[in-house]
Amino acid sequence: MTRRKFLYYAAGLSAVGATALYARGMMGGVMGERGMEPSGMGAGMMGSNTLGAVNNFFNPLHIPPEIKGELRGGVRHYDFDIQEGYREFIRGLNTPTYGINGNYLGPTIRLKQGEEVSLNWQNNLGEATTMHGHGMHVPAIMDGGVHQIIEPGTKWSARYKVNQKACTNWYHPHMMGKTAEHVLMGLGGMIFIDDDESLNHPLPKRYGVDDIPLVIQDRSFASDGSFIYNKNMMTVMHGYHGDTLLVNGTVAPYLEVEANLLRLRLLNASNARVYNFAVAGVKNRLIASDNSFLERAESVGSVVLSPAERVEVVVDLRRVFAKKLYLVDRESGAKVLEIRVNKRAQVRSAIPSKLTTLETINLRKVAKKRRFVLETRGPGRLLINRKRMDPKRVDERIKVGEYEIWEVKNAPMGMGMMKMGMTHNFHMHAGHFRVIARDGSKRKVLPWERGYKDTVRLGVGERVTLLVKHSGYIDSQNPYMYHCHILEHEDAGMMGQFTVEDA
């Protein structure tokens, strides 16, 4: 037995009963609300990574500190130190990490629609990085993408007016060729945006009490406690998969809550793993997707999230006092979080019958159609429209305020019955889109894809139809990005650029 395994057993972790996540072959899949959904690496691809089963949840869930900024001269300022550190994930071992205002991950940023804000990032690492507001509607020069590099010892500020509906976003590095490694080391955190509508809802909204941020990641550890990350061709092609789950940087976490409504904000912050989340034993009510509330809450059996996707789910715990429930990943069979219902309710909350109003989809307004094909054309050649990312090239020029259809396809490798491939997803900077069809069918659009989205999963051979409109910021010189958000794919060049220009 290795020292690492001994430490895991001593801490209450066991790999006994671990479920192979991807060894499902041509017929592999996970059961979603609408039947079989493609598994993590896609039909025909076999994987070797498993998640160890947790039998003893012994660490209280870390709740990231919430910061609301400081008003200075009419602008709300948020100050951040990007830093190196250590974190004891495994008892007695210090893991070298990166963090923001701490040793691993960063605080939850609370923003309010309509406010002028300045997010000030001081880079105290020994290498350059960037900091991207994922899901944020901001000017291109404030996007924090590959062009807004923060050199060691310097500061960069993203200043803008918060101009979007209430939602759950996040922030993470976007350094060309280094995003996967920087996120793996611990750079990232959540952004909660409030608006008048969300603040007036009777939904659970006590941060860390009944409104819980859940940053879910997978990692593997060496015997000295350090993260294992070998960026070989297998990792580049299939993405990094660890064998240990972290929630807010916590191994084997438990959360003590009231017997009340509980709001969970789920973020898949893993490099490549796809999850199928549910709180087992109670009704799961979906209230929000990436960039907005749904118009009405919807009951779901589970929610499939690819990297960077977010949802908000409310579960009713009012009749389960003195019980333990589990957030589970039905893709792997792993338990993610133990929920201990051991407190009496202190407030009343409810899910309103109407959560928000989304813009009506009107395809008669569409001015242009674009097609994007995500494909693999050999080892390490991960392309969009047969092109690899070039930061000096603008691939698409978008007219501000115009509606467009973006058809995005995950092209399989091979022919006929021998089609093979892997899951990709598609993320668009600067705004949001509506998923209006999967493989040409409106009925195949999943419940968590019905709100405003910025990231969408594509199984092998799948095609999604997106309704896109960019408004607010015009800049013909500084581009935004679109890309696969499996981070190793992004780093390998499965990314393109677009500008938003005057109509």
XYZ file of C-alpha atoms in Angstrom:
503
model
C 0.000 0.000 0.000
C 1.353 3.400 -0.957
C 1.635 6.199 1.596
C -1.078 8.124 -0.218
C -3.547 5.229 -0.020
C -2.704 4.660 3.629
C -3.429 8.303 4.384
C -6.725 8.122 2.548
C -7.813 5.043 4.477
C -6.684 6.614 7.746
C -8.729 9.705 6.953
C -11.849 7.742 6.165
C -11.589 7.654 2.390
C -11.895 4.372 0.563
C -11.433 3.444 -3.038
C -13.428 0.240 -2.460
C -16.458 0.262 -4.706
C -15.111 3.026 -6.920
C -17.075 3.217 -10.126
C -15.333 3.461 -13.475
C -16.464 6.790 -14.879
C -15.855 6.319 -18.546
C -15.433 2.601 -19.276
C -18.813 2.302 -21.003
C -17.872 1.779 -24.619
C -20.069 2.457 -27.618
C -23.329 2.282 -25.663
C -22.093 4.318 -22.689
C -24.210 7.095 -21.245
C -25.868 8.635 -18.225
C -29.572 8.821 -17.512
C -30.881 12.369 -17.591
C -34.399 13.789 -17.511
C -34.921 12.946 -21.178
C -33.248 9.542 -21.327
C -29.702 8.575 -22.214
C -27.168 11.369 -22.384
C -23.605 10.981 -23.699
C -21.072 10.041 -21.057
C -18.024 12.121 -20.213
C -15.655 11.130 -23.017
C -18.234 10.256 -25.621
C -19.245 7.056 -27.356
C -16.444 4.704 -28.202
C -13.789 6.250 -25.961
C -12.515 4.352 -22.944
C -11.099 6.039 -19.879
C -8.962 4.798 -17.015
C -9.824 7.338 -14.313
C -12.183 6.502 -11.476
C -13.521 8.442 -8.534
C -12.891 6.831 -5.157
C -16.009 6.302 -3.046
C -16.194 8.436 0.113
C -17.610 6.499 3.054
C -16.913 9.000 5.816
C -17.571 12.714 5.394
C -15.412 14.233 8.108
C -14.518 17.770 6.946
C -16.919 20.707 7.370
C -17.555 22.269 3.957
C -15.451 25.387 3.491
C -17.653 28.343 2.550
C -15.608 30.928 0.617
C -15.764 34.392 2.168
C -18.243 36.708 0.478
C -16.953 40.142 -0.503
C -19.158 43.096 -1.427
C -16.455 45.618 -2.293
C -15.778 49.123 -1.007
C -17.395 52.222 -2.489
C -14.736 54.762 -3.472
C -15.585 57.797 -5.590
C -18.840 56.333 -6.869
C -17.167 53.086 -7.977
C -17.335 49.853 -5.976
C -13.798 48.440 -5.723
C -12.841 44.823 -5.118
C -9.182 44.131 -4.361
C -7.544 40.762 -4.987
C -4.125 39.218 -4.436
C -3.285 36.312 -6.737
C -0.818 34.342 -4.677
C 1.052 31.119 -4.030
C 0.347 29.049 -0.946
C -0.200 25.625 0.595
C -3.352 23.717 1.512
C -3.719 20.588 3.653
C -6.160 18.536 1.587
C -4.735 15.279 2.981
C -4.002 15.190 6.695
C -0.359 15.878 7.427
C 0.572 16.855 3.863
C 0.839 20.375 2.447
C -0.103 20.739 -1.211
C 1.487 23.637 -3.137
C -1.358 25.766 -4.487
C -2.394 29.045 -6.045
C -5.191 31.123 -4.570
C -6.892 34.516 -4.516
C -6.859 36.346 -1.159
C -6.027 32.937 0.300
C -4.262 29.679 -0.358
C -6.779 27.937 -2.648
C -9.620 29.311 -4.776
C -10.940 32.783 -4.009
C -13.831 34.626 -2.375
C -17.357 34.836 -3.745
C -17.790 38.244 -5.391
C -21.195 39.875 -4.833
C -22.204 42.342 -7.572
C -25.366 44.408 -8.061
C -26.936 45.201 -11.412
C -26.431 48.857 -12.368
C -23.335 49.517 -10.236
C -19.983 50.710 -11.547
C -17.324 48.297 -10.320
C -13.576 47.868 -10.497
C -12.077 44.426 -9.930
C -8.407 45.010 -9.130
C -6.119 41.996 -9.589
C -2.575 42.072 -8.151
C -0.408 39.240 -9.510
C 1.962 37.995 -6.796
C 2.810 34.759 -8.601
C 6.161 34.073 -10.179
C 4.530 33.861 -13.620
C 2.076 35.792 -15.756
C -1.625 35.011 -15.680
C -4.972 36.605 -16.539
C -8.357 36.746 -14.780
C -11.517 36.303 -16.841
C -15.033 37.064 -15.627
C -16.813 34.013 -17.035
C -20.388 34.898 -17.980
C -19.858 38.623 -17.451
C -21.133 41.120 -20.023
C -18.152 43.484 -20.214
C -16.141 45.460 -22.792
C -13.579 43.353 -24.668
C -10.625 45.098 -23.022
C -12.096 44.205 -19.603
C -12.770 40.570 -20.457
C -9.612 39.163 -18.860
C -8.961 36.847 -21.800
C -5.691 35.933 -23.468
C -4.893 39.580 -24.333
C -5.251 41.089 -20.847
C -2.069 39.585 -19.362
C -1.100 40.401 -15.768
C 2.661 40.148 -15.472
C 4.247 39.132 -12.139
C 4.296 42.026 -9.688
C 1.751 44.092 -11.637
C -1.927 44.974 -11.226
C -4.746 44.915 -13.758
C -8.258 46.265 -13.202
C -11.485 45.296 -14.935
C -13.784 48.318 -14.665
C -17.318 48.271 -16.014
C -20.990 48.758 -15.224
C -22.787 45.583 -14.171
C -25.339 45.229 -16.950
C -27.044 41.846 -16.758
C -29.730 39.917 -14.938
C -29.236 38.123 -11.647
C -27.189 34.965 -12.118
C -24.290 32.863 -10.885
C -21.028 33.407 -12.781
C -17.398 32.724 -11.950
C -13.864 33.928 -12.526
C -10.768 32.032 -13.574
C -7.477 32.498 -15.468
C -7.405 32.507 -19.262
C -3.661 32.496 -19.959
C -2.855 31.174 -23.418
C -1.590 27.607 -23.074
C -1.640 27.723 -19.249
C -5.320 27.944 -18.321
C -5.653 24.275 -17.355
C -2.619 24.354 -15.077
C -3.556 27.653 -13.400
C -7.118 26.475 -12.694
C -5.828 23.138 -11.438
C -3.506 24.927 -9.013
C -6.501 26.705 -7.491
C -7.266 29.973 -9.286
C -11.000 30.546 -9.484
C -14.096 31.582 -7.580
C -17.777 32.425 -7.934
C -19.600 35.657 -8.795
C -23.156 36.242 -7.564
C -25.064 38.994 -9.368
C -28.177 40.459 -7.754
C -30.883 42.600 -9.294
C -34.078 44.076 -7.886
C -36.065 41.065 -9.066
C -33.828 38.514 -7.333
C -33.624 40.541 -4.123
C -37.417 40.696 -3.911
C -37.915 36.963 -4.404
C -38.674 34.890 -1.267
C -35.991 32.388 -2.328
C -33.310 31.295 0.162
C -30.671 34.040 0.113
C -28.667 33.812 3.342
C -25.160 33.272 2.038
C -23.513 30.183 3.511
C -26.657 29.285 5.481
C -29.341 28.384 2.938
C -27.720 29.827 -0.231
C -24.617 27.709 -0.780
C -21.824 28.100 -3.369
C -20.481 24.718 -4.543
C -17.279 24.805 -6.607
C -16.811 21.173 -7.651
C -13.469 19.884 -8.946
C -11.518 16.648 -9.251
C -7.839 16.240 -8.383
C -5.228 13.504 -7.969
C -2.498 13.673 -5.335
C 1.073 12.382 -5.263
C 2.528 10.722 -2.150
C 3.998 14.073 -1.034
C 0.579 15.755 -1.269
C 1.236 17.687 -4.478
C -1.243 17.654 -7.346
C -0.503 15.126 -10.072
C -0.659 16.818 -13.457
C 1.078 15.314 -16.457
C 0.223 17.232 -19.605
C 0.966 14.349 -21.964
C -0.887 13.615 -25.190
C -3.529 11.524 -23.402
C -4.302 14.431 -21.069
C -4.382 16.898 -23.969
C -6.783 14.742 -25.948
C -9.141 13.630 -23.171
C -8.650 16.315 -20.564
C -7.474 15.993 -16.983
C -9.437 13.650 -14.705
C -8.574 13.286 -11.026
C -9.612 10.525 -8.635
C -10.622 12.706 -5.674
C -13.494 15.174 -5.503
C -13.089 18.611 -3.933
C -16.011 20.871 -3.039
C -14.902 24.446 -2.341
C -11.461 22.903 -1.873
C -12.742 20.448 0.757
C -12.182 16.675 0.637
C -15.042 14.519 2.023
C -17.199 17.536 2.985
C -20.343 17.745 5.076
C -22.736 20.680 5.440
C -25.038 21.272 8.437
C -28.284 22.991 7.437
C -31.774 23.900 8.611
C -34.861 21.838 7.859
C -35.923 24.382 5.274
C -35.535 25.162 1.591
C -31.887 24.914 0.567
C -30.492 26.679 -2.503
C -27.412 25.104 -4.081
C -25.397 27.015 -6.688
C -23.515 24.306 -8.560
C -20.420 25.111 -10.633
C -18.540 22.443 -12.540
C -15.041 23.897 -12.130
C -13.263 20.714 -13.204
C -10.875 20.794 -16.130
C -12.686 18.132 -18.140
C -14.999 15.895 -16.094
C -18.737 15.852 -16.822
C -21.068 15.357 -13.840
C -24.698 14.315 -13.431
C -25.774 15.943 -10.153
C -28.753 15.311 -7.910
C -29.616 15.525 -4.229
C -30.875 11.995 -3.659
C -34.098 11.353 -1.771
C -35.789 14.741 -2.242
C -37.294 16.713 -5.088
C -34.758 18.825 -7.015
C -36.252 22.093 -8.283
C -34.193 23.788 -10.968
C -34.461 27.590 -10.814
C -31.530 28.964 -12.843
C -29.009 28.143 -15.556
C -25.749 29.913 -16.440
C -26.885 33.513 -16.957
C -30.419 33.820 -15.633
C -33.294 32.382 -13.711
C -35.599 30.095 -15.647
C -39.015 31.633 -16.087
C -40.465 28.994 -13.766
C -38.926 26.361 -11.518
C -38.858 22.868 -12.957
C -38.514 19.512 -11.217
C -35.570 17.468 -12.499
C -34.232 14.043 -11.677
C -30.657 15.232 -12.160
C -28.621 17.851 -13.994
C -25.747 17.112 -16.385
C -23.011 19.768 -16.237
C -19.938 19.964 -18.441
C -16.981 22.123 -17.364
C -17.894 25.784 -16.616
C -21.677 25.231 -16.637
C -23.702 26.411 -13.640
C -27.178 25.788 -12.269
C -29.145 26.766 -9.193
C -31.238 24.054 -7.558
C -33.581 24.333 -4.564
C -34.308 21.255 -2.454
C -37.043 21.022 0.183
C -35.679 19.742 3.504
C -38.627 20.752 5.699
C -39.694 17.137 6.312
C -36.305 15.500 6.671
C -35.118 16.840 10.029
C -32.392 14.760 11.720
C -31.523 12.993 8.476
C -28.521 12.875 6.173
C -28.867 13.407 2.450
C -26.264 13.340 -0.285
C -25.441 15.362 -3.331
C -24.411 12.624 -5.738
C -22.828 12.352 -9.160
C -24.903 9.799 -11.032
C -22.328 9.676 -13.806
C -19.782 7.974 -11.530
C -21.970 6.863 -8.624
C -19.861 8.970 -6.255
C -21.233 10.888 -3.290
C -20.126 14.523 -3.516
C -21.417 16.206 -0.342
C -23.126 15.007 2.835
C -26.015 17.271 3.879
C -26.861 16.995 7.590
C -30.312 18.387 8.335
C -29.873 19.068 12.053
C -31.098 22.637 12.630
C -34.591 24.091 12.971
C -35.741 26.582 10.351
C -35.153 30.218 11.329
C -36.871 31.955 8.391
C -39.532 31.249 5.811
C -38.599 30.997 2.171
C -40.419 29.924 -0.970
C -40.037 29.402 -4.706
C -42.168 31.979 -6.525
C -44.443 30.781 -9.308
C -42.746 33.199 -11.737
C -38.991 33.738 -11.441
C -38.271 36.057 -14.342
C -39.252 36.992 -17.882
C -36.897 36.012 -20.689
C -36.835 37.612 -24.099
C -39.212 35.902 -26.524
C -37.445 33.835 -29.173
C -38.306 35.269 -32.598
C -36.384 33.608 -35.421
C -37.765 36.078 -37.968
C -35.310 38.618 -36.590
C -32.264 36.478 -37.458
C -29.872 38.354 -39.781
C -27.088 35.793 -40.205
C -26.223 32.147 -39.662
C -22.760 30.903 -38.689
C -21.453 27.348 -38.393
C -18.793 26.094 -35.991
C -17.359 22.579 -36.186
C -15.309 21.257 -33.267
C -13.108 18.444 -34.484
C -9.974 16.402 -33.854
C -7.703 15.965 -36.851
C -4.850 14.019 -35.295
C -2.959 13.879 -31.993
C -3.099 17.271 -30.321
C -4.884 18.864 -33.288
C -8.066 20.173 -31.697
C -9.646 22.666 -34.070
C -12.695 24.838 -34.689
C -13.591 25.175 -38.369
C -10.240 23.505 -39.158
C -8.333 26.342 -37.519
C -6.208 26.478 -34.404
C -6.286 29.540 -32.183
C -4.155 32.450 -33.366
C -4.359 35.467 -31.028
C -3.472 37.743 -33.972
C -6.403 36.538 -36.110
C -10.059 37.583 -35.848
C -12.234 34.715 -37.049
C -15.687 36.289 -36.945
C -16.983 39.855 -37.019
C -20.378 40.318 -35.366
C -22.751 43.257 -35.863
C -23.921 44.740 -32.591
C -27.598 44.232 -31.821
C -28.222 41.718 -34.609
C -29.695 38.297 -33.981
C -27.700 35.392 -35.353
C -27.996 31.621 -35.437
C -24.813 29.809 -34.421
C -24.894 26.130 -35.288
C -22.204 24.259 -33.344
C -21.313 20.622 -34.076
C -19.039 18.139 -32.339
C -17.712 16.243 -35.346
C -16.946 12.553 -34.667
C -13.881 10.752 -35.894
C -14.234 7.733 -38.168
C -17.072 6.618 -40.431
C -20.316 4.688 -40.151
C -20.566 2.423 -37.094
C -16.924 3.176 -36.255
C -17.599 6.798 -35.294
C -15.612 7.743 -32.223
C -14.854 10.923 -30.368
C -15.114 12.765 -27.104
C -17.377 15.238 -25.403
C -16.691 18.896 -26.090
C -18.525 21.989 -25.013
C -18.804 25.489 -26.418
C -18.380 28.713 -24.447
C -18.951 32.199 -25.823
C -17.514 35.293 -24.134
C -19.217 38.684 -23.848
C -22.850 37.700 -23.659
C -25.340 34.883 -23.578
C -27.277 32.729 -26.002
C -30.449 30.655 -26.056
C -30.279 26.962 -26.925
C -33.151 26.530 -29.372
C -32.483 23.004 -30.674
C -30.380 19.882 -30.252
C -29.842 17.874 -33.415
C -32.577 19.956 -35.020
C -35.175 19.237 -32.339
C -36.583 21.724 -29.824
C -37.771 18.790 -27.700
C -34.180 17.673 -27.079
C -33.262 20.945 -25.360
C -32.701 19.990 -21.723
C -34.413 21.762 -18.790
C -31.167 23.412 -17.608
C -30.590 24.758 -21.137
C -33.790 26.819 -21.296
C -32.521 29.993 -19.679
C -29.731 32.305 -20.804
C -26.542 30.297 -21.315
C -22.890 30.922 -22.125
C -21.668 27.292 -22.171
C -23.317 24.231 -23.714
C -22.307 20.575 -23.794
C -21.954 18.621 -27.040
C -21.808 14.830 -27.068
C -20.094 13.003 -29.918
C -21.782 13.897 -33.195
C -24.251 16.262 -31.539
C -25.290 19.595 -32.999
C -26.766 22.512 -31.063
C -28.517 25.544 -32.516
C -27.953 28.781 -30.594
C -29.716 32.134 -30.866
C -27.100 34.827 -30.287
C -27.274 38.614 -29.931
C -24.425 40.837 -28.782
C -25.353 44.265 -27.509
C -23.815 47.052 -25.509
C -20.122 47.113 -26.383
C -18.558 47.897 -29.765
C -14.848 47.356 -30.384
C -13.497 46.380 -33.804
C -9.910 46.072 -32.529
C -10.139 44.012 -29.336
C -11.640 40.540 -29.670
C -13.596 38.202 -27.442
C -13.161 34.438 -27.529
C -15.266 31.341 -28.169
C -13.863 27.928 -27.352
C -14.249 24.463 -25.909
C -14.151 24.803 -22.121
C -12.447 21.485 -21.557
C -9.342 23.328 -20.464
C -6.748 21.087 -22.094
C -8.639 21.431 -25.392
C -8.725 25.201 -25.008
C -4.990 25.282 -24.280
C -4.327 23.088 -27.316
C -5.964 25.679 -29.570
C -9.664 24.741 -29.795
C -10.543 28.418 -29.654
C -11.369 31.308 -31.954
C -11.928 35.061 -31.723
C -14.648 37.505 -32.688
C -15.213 41.228 -32.520
C -18.471 43.118 -32.013
C -18.716 45.967 -34.499
C -21.046 48.801 -35.394
C -24.064 47.736 -37.426
